[in-house]
């Protein structure tokens, strides 16, 4: 799932602020569910269930910068 780095995602140095990677993960997860034909809002209304992230761990390998196109994978 490609995710573009926008100005709002970066700090003053043009590097992605560390916590914003979680937003990228959430965007990718939502798009993945859409591709599977699952709409989170509809799923919650119809079943009362929803996907919840109970923990997350991130290992940063290198910085992402303004206008980079990142690939988010599971």
PDB file of N, CA and C in Angstrom:
ATOM      1  N   UNK A   1       0.850  -1.179   0.000  1.00  0.00           N
ATOM      2  CA  UNK A   1       0.000   0.000   0.000  1.00  0.00           C
ATOM      3  C   UNK A   1       0.890   1.235   0.000  1.00  0.00           C
ATOM      4  N   UNK A   2       0.871   2.040  -1.056  1.00  0.00           N
ATOM      5  CA  UNK A   2       1.690   3.252  -1.088  1.00  0.00           C
ATOM      6  C   UNK A   2       1.087   4.365  -0.234  1.00  0.00           C
ATOM      7  N   UNK A   3       1.948   5.059   0.490  1.00  0.00           N
ATOM      8  CA  UNK A   3       1.545   6.194   1.323  1.00  0.00           C
ATOM      9  C   UNK A   3       2.513   7.339   1.042  1.00  0.00           C
ATOM     10  N   UNK A   4       1.991   8.480   0.638  1.00  0.00           N
ATOM     11  CA  UNK A   4       2.816   9.655   0.346  1.00  0.00           C
ATOM     12  C   UNK A   4       3.051  10.449   1.632  1.00  0.00           C
ATOM     13  N   UNK A   5       4.270  10.949   1.810  1.00  0.00           N
ATOM     14  CA  UNK A   5       4.602  11.796   2.957  1.00  0.00           C
ATOM     15  C   UNK A   5       4.268  13.240   2.601  1.00  0.00           C
ATOM     16  N   UNK A   6       3.375  13.835   3.367  1.00  0.00           N
ATOM     17  CA  UNK A   6       2.978  15.224   3.164  1.00  0.00           C
ATOM     18  C   UNK A   6       3.672  16.132   4.178  1.00  0.00           C
ATOM     19  N   UNK A   7       3.620  17.436   3.912  1.00  0.00           N
ATOM     20  CA  UNK A   7       4.227  18.433   4.791  1.00  0.00           C
ATOM     21  C   UNK A   7       3.738  18.256   6.229  1.00  0.00           C
ATOM     22  N   UNK A   8       2.457  18.004   6.403  1.00  0.00           N
ATOM     23  CA  UNK A   8       1.870  17.854   7.742  1.00  0.00           C
ATOM     24  C   UNK A   8       2.443  16.664   8.511  1.00  0.00           C
ATOM     25  N   UNK A   9       3.065  15.725   7.821  1.00  0.00           N
ATOM     26  CA  UNK A   9       3.626  14.534   8.466  1.00  0.00           C
ATOM     27  C   UNK A   9       5.034  14.761   9.001  1.00  0.00           C
ATOM     28  N   UNK A  10       5.659  15.874   8.612  1.00  0.00           N
ATOM     29  CA  UNK A  10       7.074  16.069   8.917  1.00  0.00           C
ATOM     30  C   UNK A  10       7.297  17.077  10.037  1.00  0.00           C
ATOM     31  N   UNK A  11       8.519  17.038  10.566  1.00  0.00           N
ATOM     32  CA  UNK A  11       8.933  18.030  11.550  1.00  0.00           C
ATOM     33  C   UNK A  11       9.642  19.179  10.833  1.00  0.00           C
ATOM     34  N   UNK A  12      10.241  20.086  11.594  1.00  0.00           N
ATOM     35  CA  UNK A  12      10.890  21.261  11.003  1.00  0.00           C
ATOM     36  C   UNK A  12      12.051  20.887  10.090  1.00  0.00           C
ATOM     37  N   UNK A  13      12.633  19.707  10.293  1.00  0.00           N
ATOM     38  CA  UNK A  13      13.743  19.258   9.464  1.00  0.00           C
ATOM     39  C   UNK A  13      13.319  18.529   8.207  1.00  0.00           C
ATOM     40  N   UNK A  14      11.996  18.399   7.985  1.00  0.00           N
ATOM     41  CA  UNK A  14      11.504  17.716   6.798  1.00  0.00           C
ATOM     42  C   UNK A  14      11.497  16.205   6.910  1.00  0.00           C
ATOM     43  N   UNK A  15      11.688  15.703   8.131  1.00  0.00           N
ATOM     44  CA  UNK A  15      11.688  14.261   8.392  1.00  0.00           C
ATOM     45  C   UNK A  15      10.354  13.894   9.046  1.00  0.00           C
ATOM     46  N   UNK A  16       9.814  12.727   8.726  1.00  0.00           N
ATOM     47  CA  UNK A  16       8.544  12.304   9.311  1.00  0.00           C
ATOM     48  C   UNK A  16       8.668  12.234  10.833  1.00  0.00           C
ATOM     49  N   UNK A  17       7.744  12.889  11.519  1.00  0.00           N
ATOM     50  CA  UNK A  17       7.654  12.834  12.978  1.00  0.00           C
ATOM     51  C   UNK A  17       7.345  11.398  13.375  1.00  0.00           C
ATOM     52  N   UNK A  18       8.054  10.875  14.360  1.00  0.00           N
ATOM     53  CA  UNK A  18       8.014   9.440  14.663  1.00  0.00           C
ATOM     54  C   UNK A  18       6.609   8.882  14.863  1.00  0.00           C
ATOM     55  N   UNK A  19       5.729   9.610  15.527  1.00  0.00           N
ATOM     56  CA  UNK A  19       4.387   9.089  15.816  1.00  0.00           C
ATOM     57  C   UNK A  19       3.512   9.011  14.565  1.00  0.00           C
ATOM     58  N   UNK A  20       3.865   9.739  13.526  1.00  0.00           N
ATOM     59  CA  UNK A  20       3.041   9.741  12.318  1.00  0.00           C
ATOM     60  C   UNK A  20       3.111   8.434  11.542  1.00  0.00           C
ATOM     61  N   UNK A  21       4.103   7.612  11.810  1.00  0.00           N
ATOM     62  CA  UNK A  21       4.139   6.306  11.152  1.00  0.00           C
ATOM     63  C   UNK A  21       2.904   5.485  11.517  1.00  0.00           C
ATOM     64  N   UNK A  22       2.390   5.669  12.723  1.00  0.00           N
ATOM     65  CA  UNK A  22       1.172   4.959  13.119  1.00  0.00           C
ATOM     66  C   UNK A  22      -0.011   5.379  12.247  1.00  0.00           C
ATOM     67  N   UNK A  23      -0.065   6.642  11.854  1.00  0.00           N
ATOM     68  CA  UNK A  23      -1.118   7.083  10.933  1.00  0.00           C
ATOM     69  C   UNK A  23      -0.988   6.385   9.588  1.00  0.00           C
ATOM     70  N   UNK A  24       0.248   6.231   9.125  1.00  0.00           N
ATOM     71  CA  UNK A  24       0.468   5.539   7.853  1.00  0.00           C
ATOM     72  C   UNK A  24      -0.025   4.097   7.944  1.00  0.00           C
ATOM     73  N   UNK A  25       0.254   3.443   9.065  1.00  0.00           N
ATOM     74  CA  UNK A  25      -0.183   2.054   9.248  1.00  0.00           C
ATOM     75  C   UNK A  25      -1.705   1.967   9.232  1.00  0.00           C
ATOM     76  N   UNK A  26      -2.358   2.918   9.896  1.00  0.00           N
ATOM     77  CA  UNK A  26      -3.818   2.909   9.947  1.00  0.00           C
ATOM     78  C   UNK A  26      -4.421   3.153   8.567  1.00  0.00           C
ATOM     79  N   UNK A  27      -3.853   4.080   7.815  1.00  0.00           N
ATOM     80  CA  UNK A  27      -4.340   4.325   6.447  1.00  0.00           C
ATOM     81  C   UNK A  27      -4.210   3.065   5.595  1.00  0.00           C
ATOM     82  N   UNK A  28      -3.084   2.409   5.706  1.00  0.00           N
ATOM     83  CA  UNK A  28      -2.851   1.195   4.919  1.00  0.00           C
ATOM     84  C   UNK A  28      -3.814   0.083   5.331  1.00  0.00           C
ATOM     85  N   UNK A  29      -4.048  -0.053   6.626  1.00  0.00           N
ATOM     86  CA  UNK A  29      -4.969  -1.088   7.107  1.00  0.00           C
ATOM     87  C   UNK A  29      -6.377  -0.825   6.584  1.00  0.00           C
ATOM     88  N   UNK A  30      -6.819   0.418   6.628  1.00  0.00           N
ATOM     89  CA  UNK A  30      -8.152   0.774   6.145  1.00  0.00           C
ATOM     90  C   UNK A  30      -8.286   0.494   4.653  1.00  0.00           C
ATOM     91  N   UNK A  31      -7.274   0.844   3.878  1.00  0.00           N
ATOM     92  CA  UNK A  31      -7.307   0.573   2.434  1.00  0.00           C
ATOM     93  C   UNK A  31      -7.284  -0.925   2.144  1.00  0.00           C
ATOM     94  N   UNK A  32      -6.528  -1.681   2.930  1.00  0.00           N
ATOM     95  CA  UNK A  32      -6.481  -3.138   2.777  1.00  0.00           C
ATOM     96  C   UNK A  32      -7.867  -3.734   3.012  1.00  0.00           C
ATOM     97  N   UNK A  33      -8.550  -3.282   4.069  1.00  0.00           N
ATOM     98  CA  UNK A  33      -9.896  -3.776   4.351  1.00  0.00           C
ATOM     99  C   UNK A  33     -10.862  -3.401   3.227  1.00  0.00           C
ATOM    100  N   UNK A  34     -10.723  -2.195   2.676  1.00  0.00           N
ATOM    101  CA  UNK A  34     -11.574  -1.785   1.552  1.00  0.00           C
ATOM    102  C   UNK A  34     -11.380  -2.706   0.355  1.00  0.00           C
ATOM    103  N   UNK A  35     -10.130  -3.058   0.103  1.00  0.00           N
ATOM    104  CA  UNK A  35      -9.844  -3.959  -1.026  1.00  0.00           C
ATOM    105  C   UNK A  35     -10.450  -5.337  -0.806  1.00  0.00           C
ATOM    106  N   UNK A  36     -10.633  -5.702   0.445  1.00  0.00           N
ATOM    107  CA  UNK A  36     -11.286  -6.969   0.776  1.00  0.00           C
ATOM    108  C   UNK A  36     -12.806  -6.840   0.772  1.00  0.00           C
ATOM    109  N   UNK A  37     -13.305  -5.635   0.500  1.00  0.00           N
ATOM    110  CA  UNK A  37     -14.739  -5.402   0.479  1.00  0.00           C
ATOM    111  C   UNK A  37     -15.324  -5.109   1.841  1.00  0.00           C
ATOM    112  N   UNK A  38     -14.482  -4.757   2.801  1.00  0.00           N
ATOM    113  CA  UNK A  38     -14.949  -4.471   4.154  1.00  0.00           C
ATOM    114  C   UNK A  38     -14.855  -2.978   4.440  1.00  0.00           C
ATOM    115  N   UNK A  39     -15.973  -2.392   4.791  1.00  0.00           N
ATOM    116  CA  UNK A  39     -16.024  -0.999   5.206  1.00  0.00           C
ATOM    117  C   UNK A  39     -16.148  -1.003   6.725  1.00  0.00           C
ATOM    118  N   UNK A  40     -15.228  -0.361   7.416  1.00  0.00           N
ATOM    119  CA  UNK A  40     -15.213  -0.439   8.878  1.00  0.00           C
ATOM    120  C   UNK A  40     -16.477   0.138   9.510  1.00  0.00           C
ATOM    121  N   UNK A  41     -16.996   1.219   8.944  1.00  0.00           N
ATOM    122  CA  UNK A  41     -18.211   1.825   9.488  1.00  0.00           C
ATOM    123  C   UNK A  41     -19.401   0.872   9.327  1.00  0.00           C
ATOM    124  N   UNK A  42     -19.548   0.305   8.131  1.00  0.00           N
ATOM    125  CA  UNK A  42     -20.638  -0.638   7.870  1.00  0.00           C
ATOM    126  C   UNK A  42     -20.494  -1.885   8.727  1.00  0.00           C
ATOM    127  N   UNK A  43     -19.284  -2.388   8.842  1.00  0.00           N
ATOM    128  CA  UNK A  43     -19.032  -3.571   9.666  1.00  0.00           C
ATOM    129  C   UNK A  43     -19.482  -3.342  11.105  1.00  0.00           C
ATOM    130  N   UNK A  44     -19.169  -2.179  11.636  1.00  0.00           N
ATOM    131  CA  UNK A  44     -19.561  -1.869  13.014  1.00  0.00           C
ATOM    132  C   UNK A  44     -21.076  -1.777  13.148  1.00  0.00           C
ATOM    133  N   UNK A  45     -21.725  -1.124  12.173  1.00  0.00           N
ATOM    134  CA  UNK A  45     -23.184  -0.994  12.226  1.00  0.00           C
ATOM    135  C   UNK A  45     -23.883  -2.338  12.113  1.00  0.00           C
ATOM    136  N   UNK A  46     -23.390  -3.216  11.241  1.00  0.00           N
ATOM    137  CA  UNK A  46     -24.056  -4.491  10.984  1.00  0.00           C
ATOM    138  C   UNK A  46     -23.758  -5.549  12.033  1.00  0.00           C
ATOM    139  N   UNK A  47     -22.559  -5.548  12.574  1.00  0.00           N
ATOM    140  CA  UNK A  47     -22.163  -6.627  13.485  1.00  0.00           C
ATOM    141  C   UNK A  47     -21.867  -6.165  14.903  1.00  0.00           C
ATOM    142  N   UNK A  48     -21.700  -4.861  15.075  1.00  0.00           N
ATOM    143  CA  UNK A  48     -21.299  -4.355  16.387  1.00  0.00           C
ATOM    144  C   UNK A  48     -19.817  -4.556  16.650  1.00  0.00           C
ATOM    145  N   UNK A  49     -19.132  -5.170  15.692  1.00  0.00           N
ATOM    146  CA  UNK A  49     -17.700  -5.431  15.856  1.00  0.00           C
ATOM    147  C   UNK A  49     -16.857  -4.425  15.109  1.00  0.00           C
ATOM    148  N   UNK A  50     -15.619  -4.332  15.534  1.00  0.00           N
ATOM    149  CA  UNK A  50     -14.678  -3.460  14.848  1.00  0.00           C
ATOM    150  C   UNK A  50     -13.261  -3.919  15.138  1.00  0.00           C
ATOM    151  N   UNK A  51     -12.333  -3.480  14.312  1.00  0.00           N
ATOM    152  CA  UNK A  51     -10.933  -3.837  14.485  1.00  0.00           C
ATOM    153  C   UNK A  51     -10.279  -2.839  15.433  1.00  0.00           C
ATOM    154  N   UNK A  52      -9.606  -3.361  16.445  1.00  0.00           N
ATOM    155  CA  UNK A  52      -8.966  -2.520  17.450  1.00  0.00           C
ATOM    156  C   UNK A  52      -7.493  -2.886  17.528  1.00  0.00           C
ATOM    157  N   UNK A  53      -6.633  -1.887  17.519  1.00  0.00           N
ATOM    158  CA  UNK A  53      -5.201  -2.117  17.713  1.00  0.00           C
ATOM    159  C   UNK A  53      -4.943  -2.070  19.209  1.00  0.00           C
ATOM    160  N   UNK A  54      -4.463  -3.176  19.764  1.00  0.00           N
ATOM    161  CA  UNK A  54      -4.225  -3.228  21.208  1.00  0.00           C
ATOM    162  C   UNK A  54      -2.772  -2.961  21.568  1.00  0.00           C
ATOM    163  N   UNK A  55      -1.874  -3.101  20.605  1.00  0.00           N
ATOM    164  CA  UNK A  55      -0.474  -2.742  20.849  1.00  0.00           C
ATOM    165  C   UNK A  55       0.221  -2.557  19.512  1.00  0.00           C
ATOM    166  N   UNK A  56       1.303  -1.814  19.550  1.00  0.00           N
ATOM    167  CA  UNK A  56       2.092  -1.575  18.343  1.00  0.00           C
ATOM    168  C   UNK A  56       3.551  -1.437  18.741  1.00  0.00           C
ATOM    169  N   UNK A  57       4.420  -1.949  17.894  1.00  0.00           N
ATOM    170  CA  UNK A  57       5.858  -1.830  18.111  1.00  0.00           C
ATOM    171  C   UNK A  57       6.482  -1.432  16.782  1.00  0.00           C
ATOM    172  N   UNK A  58       7.347  -0.441  16.820  1.00  0.00           N
ATOM    173  CA  UNK A  58       7.954   0.074  15.595  1.00  0.00           C
ATOM    174  C   UNK A  58       9.468   0.046  15.731  1.00  0.00           C
ATOM    175  N   UNK A  59      10.120  -0.434  14.693  1.00  0.00           N
ATOM    176  CA  UNK A  59      11.575  -0.353  14.607  1.00  0.00           C
ATOM    177  C   UNK A  59      11.877   0.515  13.393  1.00  0.00           C
ATOM    178  N   UNK A  60      12.515   1.640  13.632  1.00  0.00           N
ATOM    179  CA  UNK A  60      12.813   2.595  12.567  1.00  0.00           C
ATOM    180  C   UNK A  60      14.145   2.236  11.925  1.00  0.00           C
ATOM    181  N   UNK A  61      14.156   2.081  10.613  1.00  0.00           N
ATOM    182  CA  UNK A  61      15.377   1.711   9.893  1.00  0.00           C
ATOM    183  C   UNK A  61      16.065   2.917   9.263  1.00  0.00           C
ATOM    184  N   UNK A  62      15.275   3.835   8.740  1.00  0.00           N
ATOM    185  CA  UNK A  62      15.830   5.063   8.172  1.00  0.00           C
ATOM    186  C   UNK A  62      14.712   6.094   8.109  1.00  0.00           C
ATOM    187  N   UNK A  63      15.064   7.371   8.071  1.00  0.00           N
ATOM    188  CA  UNK A  63      14.022   8.397   8.078  1.00  0.00           C
ATOM    189  C   UNK A  63      13.285   8.484   6.741  1.00  0.00           C
ATOM    190  N   UNK A  64      12.011   8.790   6.835  1.00  0.00           N
ATOM    191  CA  UNK A  64      11.226   9.131   5.649  1.00  0.00           C
ATOM    192  C   UNK A  64      11.150  10.650   5.593  1.00  0.00           C
ATOM    193  N   UNK A  65      11.119  11.175   4.386  1.00  0.00           N
ATOM    194  CA  UNK A  65      11.174  12.625   4.208  1.00  0.00           C
ATOM    195  C   UNK A  65      10.013  13.121   3.343  1.00  0.00           C
ATOM    196  N   UNK A  66       9.840  14.424   3.370  1.00  0.00           N
ATOM    197  CA  UNK A  66       8.787  15.081   2.614  1.00  0.00           C
ATOM    198  C   UNK A  66       8.746  14.578   1.174  1.00  0.00           C
ATOM    199  N   UNK A  67       7.555  14.210   0.720  1.00  0.00           N
ATOM    200  CA  UNK A  67       7.238  13.768  -0.639  1.00  0.00           C
ATOM    201  C   UNK A  67       7.699  12.347  -0.960  1.00  0.00           C
ATOM    202  N   UNK A  68       8.303  11.646   0.006  1.00  0.00           N
ATOM    203  CA  UNK A  68       8.632  10.233  -0.215  1.00  0.00           C
ATOM    204  C   UNK A  68       7.345   9.444  -0.428  1.00  0.00           C
ATOM    205  N   UNK A  69       7.430   8.396  -1.215  1.00  0.00           N
ATOM    206  CA  UNK A  69       6.319   7.463  -1.385  1.00  0.00           C
ATOM    207  C   UNK A  69       6.722   6.181  -0.678  1.00  0.00           C
ATOM    208  N   UNK A  70       6.052   5.897   0.434  1.00  0.00           N
ATOM    209  CA  UNK A  70       6.380   4.740   1.259  1.00  0.00           C
ATOM    210  C   UNK A  70       5.501   3.564   0.872  1.00  0.00           C
ATOM    211  N   UNK A  71       6.024   2.374   1.028  1.00  0.00           N
ATOM    212  CA  UNK A  71       5.249   1.161   0.826  1.00  0.00           C
ATOM    213  C   UNK A  71       5.022   0.523   2.186  1.00  0.00           C
ATOM    214  N   UNK A  72       3.759   0.414   2.586  1.00  0.00           N
ATOM    215  CA  UNK A  72       3.401  -0.177   3.871  1.00  0.00           C
ATOM    216  C   UNK A  72       2.964  -1.608   3.608  1.00  0.00           C
ATOM    217  N   UNK A  73       3.611  -2.569   4.282  1.00  0.00           N
ATOM    218  CA  UNK A  73       3.270  -3.984   4.132  1.00  0.00           C
ATOM    219  C   UNK A  73       3.052  -4.609   5.499  1.00  0.00           C
ATOM    220  N   UNK A  74       2.382  -5.738   5.494  1.00  0.00           N
ATOM    221  CA  UNK A  74       2.154  -6.464   6.749  1.00  0.00           C
ATOM    222  C   UNK A  74       3.247  -7.481   6.948  1.00  0.00           C
TER     223      UNK A  74
END
